[in-house]
Short mmCIF file of C-alpha atoms and ligand atoms in Angstrom, two decimals:
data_model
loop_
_atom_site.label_atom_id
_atom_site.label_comp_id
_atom_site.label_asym_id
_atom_site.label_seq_id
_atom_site.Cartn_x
_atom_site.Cartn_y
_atom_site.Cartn_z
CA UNK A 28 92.93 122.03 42.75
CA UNK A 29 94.02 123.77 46.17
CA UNK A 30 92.97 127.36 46.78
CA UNK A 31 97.14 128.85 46.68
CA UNK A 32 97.04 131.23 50.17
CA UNK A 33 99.78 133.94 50.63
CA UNK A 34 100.01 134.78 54.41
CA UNK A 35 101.09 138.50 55.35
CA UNK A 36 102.36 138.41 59.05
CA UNK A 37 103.51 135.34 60.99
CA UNK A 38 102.90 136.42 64.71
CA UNK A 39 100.59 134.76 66.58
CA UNK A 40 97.85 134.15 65.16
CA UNK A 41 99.54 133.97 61.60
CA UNK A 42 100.80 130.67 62.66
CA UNK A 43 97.68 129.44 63.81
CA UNK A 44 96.27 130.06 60.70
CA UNK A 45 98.92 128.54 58.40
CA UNK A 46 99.07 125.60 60.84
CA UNK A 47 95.13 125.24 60.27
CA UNK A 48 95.18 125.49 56.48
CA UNK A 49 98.11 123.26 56.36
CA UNK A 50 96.64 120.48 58.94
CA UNK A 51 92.89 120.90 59.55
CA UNK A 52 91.19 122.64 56.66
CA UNK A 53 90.12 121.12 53.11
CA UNK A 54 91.06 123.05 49.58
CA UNK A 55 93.80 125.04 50.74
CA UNK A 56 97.63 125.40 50.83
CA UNK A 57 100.02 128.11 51.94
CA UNK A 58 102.40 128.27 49.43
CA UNK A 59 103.97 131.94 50.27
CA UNK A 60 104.38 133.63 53.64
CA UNK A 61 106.32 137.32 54.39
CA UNK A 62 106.91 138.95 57.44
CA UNK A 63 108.75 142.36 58.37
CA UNK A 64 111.04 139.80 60.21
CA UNK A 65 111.83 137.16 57.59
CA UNK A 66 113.49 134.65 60.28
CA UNK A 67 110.58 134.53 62.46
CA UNK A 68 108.60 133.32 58.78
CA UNK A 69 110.96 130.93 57.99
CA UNK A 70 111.01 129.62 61.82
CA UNK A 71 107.59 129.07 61.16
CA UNK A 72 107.64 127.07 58.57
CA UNK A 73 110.44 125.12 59.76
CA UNK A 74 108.09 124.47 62.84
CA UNK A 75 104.95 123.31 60.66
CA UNK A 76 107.73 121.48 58.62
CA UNK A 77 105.60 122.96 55.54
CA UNK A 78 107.65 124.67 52.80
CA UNK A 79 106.49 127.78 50.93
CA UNK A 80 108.11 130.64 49.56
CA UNK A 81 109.26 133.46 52.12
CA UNK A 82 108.81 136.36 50.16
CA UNK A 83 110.61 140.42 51.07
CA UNK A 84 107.56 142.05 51.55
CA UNK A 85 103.04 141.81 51.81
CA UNK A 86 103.38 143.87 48.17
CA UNK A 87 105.67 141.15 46.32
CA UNK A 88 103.58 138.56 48.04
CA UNK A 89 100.23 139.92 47.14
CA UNK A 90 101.79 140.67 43.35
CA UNK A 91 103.20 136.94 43.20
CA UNK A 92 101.48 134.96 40.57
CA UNK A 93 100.79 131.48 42.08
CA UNK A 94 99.20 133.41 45.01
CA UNK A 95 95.67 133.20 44.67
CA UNK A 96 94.00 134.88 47.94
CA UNK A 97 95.44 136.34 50.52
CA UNK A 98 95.46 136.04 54.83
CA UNK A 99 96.45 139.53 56.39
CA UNK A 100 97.60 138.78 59.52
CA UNK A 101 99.72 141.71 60.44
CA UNK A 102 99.92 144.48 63.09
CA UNK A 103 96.62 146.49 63.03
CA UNK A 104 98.12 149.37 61.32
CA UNK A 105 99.08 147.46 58.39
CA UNK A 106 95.82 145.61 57.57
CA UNK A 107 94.56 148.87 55.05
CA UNK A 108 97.67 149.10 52.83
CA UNK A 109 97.77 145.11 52.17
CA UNK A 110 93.87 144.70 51.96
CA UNK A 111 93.83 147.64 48.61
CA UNK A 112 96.67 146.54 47.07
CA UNK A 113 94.73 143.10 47.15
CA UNK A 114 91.66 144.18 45.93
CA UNK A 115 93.77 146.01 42.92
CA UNK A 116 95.50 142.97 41.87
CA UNK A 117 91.82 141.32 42.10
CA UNK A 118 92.65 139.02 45.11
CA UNK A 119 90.36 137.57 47.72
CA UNK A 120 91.21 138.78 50.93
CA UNK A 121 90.68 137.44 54.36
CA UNK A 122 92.13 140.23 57.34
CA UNK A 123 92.34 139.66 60.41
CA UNK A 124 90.03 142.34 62.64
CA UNK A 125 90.58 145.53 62.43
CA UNK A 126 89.95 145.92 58.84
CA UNK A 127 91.85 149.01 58.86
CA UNK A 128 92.64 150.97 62.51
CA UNK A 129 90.25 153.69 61.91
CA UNK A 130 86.55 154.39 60.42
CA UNK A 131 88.46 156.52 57.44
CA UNK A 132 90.59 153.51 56.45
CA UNK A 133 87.91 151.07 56.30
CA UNK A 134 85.44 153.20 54.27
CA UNK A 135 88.67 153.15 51.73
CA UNK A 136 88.54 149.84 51.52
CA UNK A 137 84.63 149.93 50.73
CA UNK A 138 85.15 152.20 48.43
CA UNK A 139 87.61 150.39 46.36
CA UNK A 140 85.72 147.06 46.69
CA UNK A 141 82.38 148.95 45.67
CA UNK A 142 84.74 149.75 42.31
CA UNK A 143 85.89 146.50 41.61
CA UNK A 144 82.26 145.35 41.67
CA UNK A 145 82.24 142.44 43.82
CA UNK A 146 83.40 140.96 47.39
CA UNK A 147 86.81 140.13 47.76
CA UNK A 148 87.06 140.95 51.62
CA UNK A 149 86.20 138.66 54.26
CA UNK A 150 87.08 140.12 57.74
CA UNK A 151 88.39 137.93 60.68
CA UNK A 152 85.18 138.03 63.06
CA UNK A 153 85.01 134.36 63.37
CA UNK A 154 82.49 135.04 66.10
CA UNK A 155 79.43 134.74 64.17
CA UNK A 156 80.88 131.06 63.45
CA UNK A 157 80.98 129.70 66.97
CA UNK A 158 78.48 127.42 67.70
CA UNK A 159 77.71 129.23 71.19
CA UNK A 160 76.79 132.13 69.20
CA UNK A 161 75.13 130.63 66.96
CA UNK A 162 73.03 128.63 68.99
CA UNK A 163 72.27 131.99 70.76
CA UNK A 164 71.07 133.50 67.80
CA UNK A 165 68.68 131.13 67.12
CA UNK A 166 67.13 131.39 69.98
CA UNK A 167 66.76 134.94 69.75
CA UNK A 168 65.42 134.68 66.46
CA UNK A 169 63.13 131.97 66.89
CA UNK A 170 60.96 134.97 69.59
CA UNK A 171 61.06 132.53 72.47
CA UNK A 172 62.25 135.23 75.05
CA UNK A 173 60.62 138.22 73.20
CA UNK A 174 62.44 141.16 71.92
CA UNK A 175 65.90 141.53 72.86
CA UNK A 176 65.20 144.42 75.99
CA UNK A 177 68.81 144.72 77.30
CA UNK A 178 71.98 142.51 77.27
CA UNK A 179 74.85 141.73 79.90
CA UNK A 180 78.34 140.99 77.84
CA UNK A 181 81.79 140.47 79.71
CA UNK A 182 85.04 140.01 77.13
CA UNK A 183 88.23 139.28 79.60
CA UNK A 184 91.59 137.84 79.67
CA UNK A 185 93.83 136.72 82.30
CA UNK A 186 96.48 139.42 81.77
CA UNK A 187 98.09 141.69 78.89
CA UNK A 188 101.37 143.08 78.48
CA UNK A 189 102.85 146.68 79.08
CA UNK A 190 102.13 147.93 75.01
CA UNK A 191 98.30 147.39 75.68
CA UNK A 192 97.32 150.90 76.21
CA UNK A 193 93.57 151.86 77.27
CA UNK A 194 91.89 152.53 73.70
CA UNK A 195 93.03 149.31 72.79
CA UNK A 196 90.25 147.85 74.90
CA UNK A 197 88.36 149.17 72.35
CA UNK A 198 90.06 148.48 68.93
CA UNK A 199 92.04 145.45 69.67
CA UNK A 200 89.06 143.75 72.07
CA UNK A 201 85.44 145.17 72.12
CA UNK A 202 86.17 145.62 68.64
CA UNK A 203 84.67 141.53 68.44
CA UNK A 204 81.34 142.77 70.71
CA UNK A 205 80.80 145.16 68.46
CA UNK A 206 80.60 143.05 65.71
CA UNK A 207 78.95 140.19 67.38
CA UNK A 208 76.17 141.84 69.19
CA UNK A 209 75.43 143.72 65.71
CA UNK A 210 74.46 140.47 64.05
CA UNK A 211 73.32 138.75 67.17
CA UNK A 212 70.58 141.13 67.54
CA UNK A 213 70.78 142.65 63.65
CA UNK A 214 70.53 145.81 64.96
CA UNK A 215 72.69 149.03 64.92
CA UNK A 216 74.18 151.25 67.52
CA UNK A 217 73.09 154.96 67.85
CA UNK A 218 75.28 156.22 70.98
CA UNK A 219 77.73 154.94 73.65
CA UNK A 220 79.07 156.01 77.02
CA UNK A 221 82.40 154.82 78.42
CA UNK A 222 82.90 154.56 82.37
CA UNK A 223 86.17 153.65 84.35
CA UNK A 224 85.20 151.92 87.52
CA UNK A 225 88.10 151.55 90.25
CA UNK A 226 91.26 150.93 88.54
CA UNK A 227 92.31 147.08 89.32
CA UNK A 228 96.01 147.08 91.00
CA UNK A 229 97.03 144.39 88.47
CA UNK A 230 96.68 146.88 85.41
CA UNK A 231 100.10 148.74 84.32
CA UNK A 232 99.81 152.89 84.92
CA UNK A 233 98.97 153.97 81.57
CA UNK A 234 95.80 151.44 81.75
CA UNK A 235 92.85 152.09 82.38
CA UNK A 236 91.23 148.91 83.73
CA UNK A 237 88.14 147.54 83.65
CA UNK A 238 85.83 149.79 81.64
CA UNK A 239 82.30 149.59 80.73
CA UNK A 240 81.08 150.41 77.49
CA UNK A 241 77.14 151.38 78.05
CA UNK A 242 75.60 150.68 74.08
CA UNK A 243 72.05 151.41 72.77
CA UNK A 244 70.66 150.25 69.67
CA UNK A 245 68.12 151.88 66.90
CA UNK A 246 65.54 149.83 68.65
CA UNK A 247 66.05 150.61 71.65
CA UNK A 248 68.03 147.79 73.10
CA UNK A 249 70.75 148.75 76.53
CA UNK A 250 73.81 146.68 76.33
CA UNK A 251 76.55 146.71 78.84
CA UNK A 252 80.11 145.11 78.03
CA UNK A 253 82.75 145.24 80.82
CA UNK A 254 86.14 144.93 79.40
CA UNK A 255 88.63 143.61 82.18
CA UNK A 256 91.33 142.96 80.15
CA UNK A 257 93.91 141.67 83.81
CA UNK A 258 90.97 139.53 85.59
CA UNK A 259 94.00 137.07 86.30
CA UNK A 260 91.51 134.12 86.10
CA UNK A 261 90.84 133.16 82.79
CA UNK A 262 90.16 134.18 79.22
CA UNK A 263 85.91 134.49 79.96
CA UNK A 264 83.54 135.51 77.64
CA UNK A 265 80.22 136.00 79.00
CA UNK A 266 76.55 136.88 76.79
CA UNK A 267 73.05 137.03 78.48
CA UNK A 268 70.08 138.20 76.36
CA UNK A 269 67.02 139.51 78.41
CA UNK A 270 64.59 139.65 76.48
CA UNK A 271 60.38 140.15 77.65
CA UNK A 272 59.82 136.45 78.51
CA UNK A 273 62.87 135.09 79.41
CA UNK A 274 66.31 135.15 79.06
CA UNK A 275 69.17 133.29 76.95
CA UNK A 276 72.69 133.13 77.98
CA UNK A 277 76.01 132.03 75.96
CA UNK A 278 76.97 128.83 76.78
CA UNK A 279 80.04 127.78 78.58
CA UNK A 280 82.84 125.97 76.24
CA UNK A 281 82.07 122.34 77.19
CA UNK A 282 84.33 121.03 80.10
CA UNK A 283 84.71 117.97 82.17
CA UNK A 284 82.47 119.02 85.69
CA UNK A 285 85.00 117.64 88.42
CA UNK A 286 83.75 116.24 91.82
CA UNK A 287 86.82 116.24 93.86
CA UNK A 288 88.21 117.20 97.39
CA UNK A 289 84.93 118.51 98.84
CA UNK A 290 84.25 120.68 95.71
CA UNK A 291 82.42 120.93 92.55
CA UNK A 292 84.58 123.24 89.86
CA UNK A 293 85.15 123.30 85.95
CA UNK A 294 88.47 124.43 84.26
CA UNK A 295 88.27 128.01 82.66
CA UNK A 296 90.42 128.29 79.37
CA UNK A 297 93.26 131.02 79.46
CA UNK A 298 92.96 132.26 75.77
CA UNK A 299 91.30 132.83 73.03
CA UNK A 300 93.35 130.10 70.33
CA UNK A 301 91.74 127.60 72.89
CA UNK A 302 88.34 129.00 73.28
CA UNK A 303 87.27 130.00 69.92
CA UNK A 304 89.48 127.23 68.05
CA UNK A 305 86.80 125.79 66.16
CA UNK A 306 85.21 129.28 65.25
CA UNK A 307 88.51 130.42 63.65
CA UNK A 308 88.25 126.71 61.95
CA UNK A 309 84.93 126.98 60.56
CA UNK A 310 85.54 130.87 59.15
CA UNK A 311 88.56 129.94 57.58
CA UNK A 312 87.06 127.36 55.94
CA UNK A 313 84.17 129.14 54.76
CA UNK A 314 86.65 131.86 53.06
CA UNK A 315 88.52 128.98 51.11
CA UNK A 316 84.91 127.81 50.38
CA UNK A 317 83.80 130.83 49.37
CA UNK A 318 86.98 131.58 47.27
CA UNK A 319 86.75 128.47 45.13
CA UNK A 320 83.24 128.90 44.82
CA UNK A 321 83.42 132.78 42.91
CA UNK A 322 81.52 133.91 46.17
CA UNK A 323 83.30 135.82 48.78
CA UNK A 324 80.64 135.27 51.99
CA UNK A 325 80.92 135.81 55.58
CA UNK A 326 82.03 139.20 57.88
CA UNK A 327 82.26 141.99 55.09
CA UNK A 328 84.06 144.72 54.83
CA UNK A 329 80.72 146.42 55.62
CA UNK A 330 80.72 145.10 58.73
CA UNK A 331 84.62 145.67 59.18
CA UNK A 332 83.34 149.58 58.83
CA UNK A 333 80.21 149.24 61.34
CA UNK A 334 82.76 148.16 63.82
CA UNK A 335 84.81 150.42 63.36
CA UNK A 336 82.57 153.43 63.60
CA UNK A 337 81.41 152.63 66.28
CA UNK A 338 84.75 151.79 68.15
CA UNK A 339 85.81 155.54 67.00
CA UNK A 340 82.87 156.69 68.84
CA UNK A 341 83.67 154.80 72.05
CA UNK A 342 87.05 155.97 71.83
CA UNK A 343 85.59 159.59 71.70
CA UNK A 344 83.70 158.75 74.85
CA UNK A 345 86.41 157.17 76.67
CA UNK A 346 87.80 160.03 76.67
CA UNK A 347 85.07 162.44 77.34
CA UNK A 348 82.85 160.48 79.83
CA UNK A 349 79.60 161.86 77.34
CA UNK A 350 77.36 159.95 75.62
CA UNK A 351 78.78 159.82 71.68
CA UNK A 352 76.14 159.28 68.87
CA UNK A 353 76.93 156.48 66.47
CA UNK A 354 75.83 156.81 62.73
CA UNK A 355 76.81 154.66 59.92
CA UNK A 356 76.14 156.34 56.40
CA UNK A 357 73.90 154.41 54.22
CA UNK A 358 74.55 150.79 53.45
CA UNK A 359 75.71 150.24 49.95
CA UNK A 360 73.74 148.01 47.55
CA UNK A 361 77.23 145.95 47.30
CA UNK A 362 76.46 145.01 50.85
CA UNK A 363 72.67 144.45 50.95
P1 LIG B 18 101.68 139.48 66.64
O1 LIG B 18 102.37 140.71 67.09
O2 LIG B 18 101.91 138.21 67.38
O3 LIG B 18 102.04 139.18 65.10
C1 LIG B 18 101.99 140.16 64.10
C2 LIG B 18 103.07 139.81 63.08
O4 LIG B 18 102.92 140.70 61.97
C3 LIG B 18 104.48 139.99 63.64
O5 LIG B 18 105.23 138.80 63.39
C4 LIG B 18 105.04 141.19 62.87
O6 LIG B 18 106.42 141.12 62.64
C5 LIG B 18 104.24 141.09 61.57
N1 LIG B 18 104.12 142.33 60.83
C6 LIG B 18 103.79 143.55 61.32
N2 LIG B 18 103.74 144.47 60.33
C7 LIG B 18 104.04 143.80 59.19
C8 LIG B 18 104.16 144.19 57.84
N3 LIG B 18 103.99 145.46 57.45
N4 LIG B 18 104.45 143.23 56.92
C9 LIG B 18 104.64 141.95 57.29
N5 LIG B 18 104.55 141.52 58.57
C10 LIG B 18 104.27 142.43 59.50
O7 LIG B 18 100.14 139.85 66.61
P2 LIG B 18 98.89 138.87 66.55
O8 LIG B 18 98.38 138.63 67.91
O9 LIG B 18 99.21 137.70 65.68
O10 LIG B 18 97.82 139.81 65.82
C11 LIG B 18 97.86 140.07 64.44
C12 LIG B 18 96.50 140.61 64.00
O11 LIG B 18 95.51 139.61 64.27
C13 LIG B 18 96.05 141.85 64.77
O12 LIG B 18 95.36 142.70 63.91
C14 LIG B 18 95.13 141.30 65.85
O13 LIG B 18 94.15 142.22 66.27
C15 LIG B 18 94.51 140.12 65.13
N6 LIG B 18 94.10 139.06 66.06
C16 LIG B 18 92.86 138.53 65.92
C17 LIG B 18 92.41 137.59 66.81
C18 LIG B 18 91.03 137.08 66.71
O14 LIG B 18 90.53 136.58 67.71
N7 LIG B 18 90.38 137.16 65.57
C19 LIG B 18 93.26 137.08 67.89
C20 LIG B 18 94.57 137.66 67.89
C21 LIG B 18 94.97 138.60 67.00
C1 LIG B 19 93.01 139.63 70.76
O1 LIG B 19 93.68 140.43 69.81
C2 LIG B 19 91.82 139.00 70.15
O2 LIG B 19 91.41 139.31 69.07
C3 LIG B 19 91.09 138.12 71.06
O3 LIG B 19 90.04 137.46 70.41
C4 LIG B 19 90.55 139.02 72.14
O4 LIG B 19 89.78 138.30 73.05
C5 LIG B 19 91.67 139.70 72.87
O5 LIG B 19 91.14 140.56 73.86
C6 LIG B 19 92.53 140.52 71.90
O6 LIG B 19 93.61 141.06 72.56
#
């Protein structure tokens, strides 16, 4: 039988994800959705033409009894209140990144999970599940450049609007470098340093953009990540490893290479449904695999708490231009 899927939050990429359980993914239905603005759920399930119950609120949704598991997709701020009250009524969760807005939140949510006694959280990194990544990984891992020395990350979009404010660099988009780069290299951070380089025209007045988030790991490993966040372009997302005997870079999505008018170009995508489409595809899938297998896998809520440690730290040096140590307390057996 389908794995039943209540969806908290039908924004933007709420509807991406019911349209992808609905159309592309195996074992799963949405069969209840809720929003804080009920017409915008029902719009979009008139859209998917899919019906499902539209329910008052995330708390009669999660309680609802042919709900199964659960997709947070709400505002940030939201994400802690909806994830506990799932883990009390014994629910598998998948929530979107951030697991909870701050370090305090998500170490609530560990807490409660370490109770119940098992995983029920699987956190929206779907990074990890892009083949680029992955394909990275393996090289890294297989020692043919070395060990990992220092690595060169860019994370931009084209543009944002005027409620993007400058720590949300941090918490709304670093927050997926500081997850990736954590597994990529399996590796944690000890300190960061945040500096503001000039201030692109295209950025609004009360952001600060680009920045450059200067990491370093236990073992020693320099990372750079420069978050330009109005780069008017594209949506780019850049990776090079160095490591002692060579180097490994990301690879470019795969696009047509155009000969044409005395030039040689490629199209850049403009977002990130396009660019990581099959990611989000393939972590989905895993949680609705996991879920009907008893075994809740993937980004934990472990790792939901990593990240955000360390994006309370770089908020702290945002706005103190010092280096900020980074220390996780110790990982729980839950989570080994
Ligand atoms: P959005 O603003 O388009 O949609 C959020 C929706 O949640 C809105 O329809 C809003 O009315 C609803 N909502 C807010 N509070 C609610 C509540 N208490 N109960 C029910 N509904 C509520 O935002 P978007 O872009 O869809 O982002 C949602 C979450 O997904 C954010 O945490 C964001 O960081 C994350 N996200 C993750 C991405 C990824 O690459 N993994 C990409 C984009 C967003
Ligand atoms: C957005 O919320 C996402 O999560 C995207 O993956 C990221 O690239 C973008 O910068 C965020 O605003």
């Amino acid at each position: 039988m389908s794995l039943q899927l209540g969806v908290i939050g039908t924004g933007a990429i709420g509807q991406d994800h019911i349209r992808r359980c609905s159309q592309t993914l195996q074992g799963c239905r949405v069969v209840a959705v809720t929003d804080i603005d009920p017409q915008q759920a029902a719009r979009v399930l008139a859209g998917l033409t899919l019906e499902a119950e539209v329910y008052p609120d995330g708390h009669a949704l999660i309680q609802a009894p042919e709900v199964q598991a659960l997709l947070v997709t709400s505002w940030g701020p939201s994400h802690e209140e909806f994830v506990l009250a799932a883990i009390a009524a014994g629910k598998p969760v998948f929530c979107e990144k951030p697991l909870a807005v701050t370090a305090a939140g998500c170490r609530r949510i560990v807490e409660a999970e370490i109770a119940h006694g098992r995983r029920l959280v699987q956190v929206g990194f779907m990074r990890p599940y892009d083949a680029g990544y992955q394909a990275l990984k393996a090289v890294v891992d297989s020692g043919r450049i070395g060990e990992p020395l220092m690595l060169h990350c860019a994370h931009r979009n084209p543009r944002v609007g005027e409620n993007y404010k400058t720590d949300m660099a941090i918490t709304d988009t670093l927050i997926h470098e500081l997850d990736v780069l954590r597994w990529l290299l399996a590796d944690d951070y000890v300190s960061v340093q945040v500096l503001f380089p000039r201030k692109t025209g295209k950025a609004h007045a009360q952001l600060r953009d680009p920045q450059i988030v200067l990491l370093e790991t236990a073992r020693g490993t320099r990372i750079d990540v420069e978050i330009f966040v109005n780069c008017q372009y594209g949506y780019d997302i850049q990776c090079e490893v160095v490591g002692e005997s060579g180097i490994a870079r990301l690879p470019e999505p795969p696009q047509v290479q155009l000969r044409n008018a005395a030039s040689l170009s490629s199209a850049i995508l403009m977002d990130w449904k396009e660019r990581f489409i099959a990611a989000y595809d393939v972590e989905l899938q895993a949680f609705v695999d996991g879920v009907r297998a008893g075994r809740v896998g993937g980004p934990s809520a472990w790792d939901g708490l990593a990240a955000a440690v360390a994006a309370d730290a770089c908020i702290e040096a945002q706005q103190s231009g010092a280096i900020v140590p980074i220390s996780l307390p110790q990982r729980p057996a839950l989570y080994a």
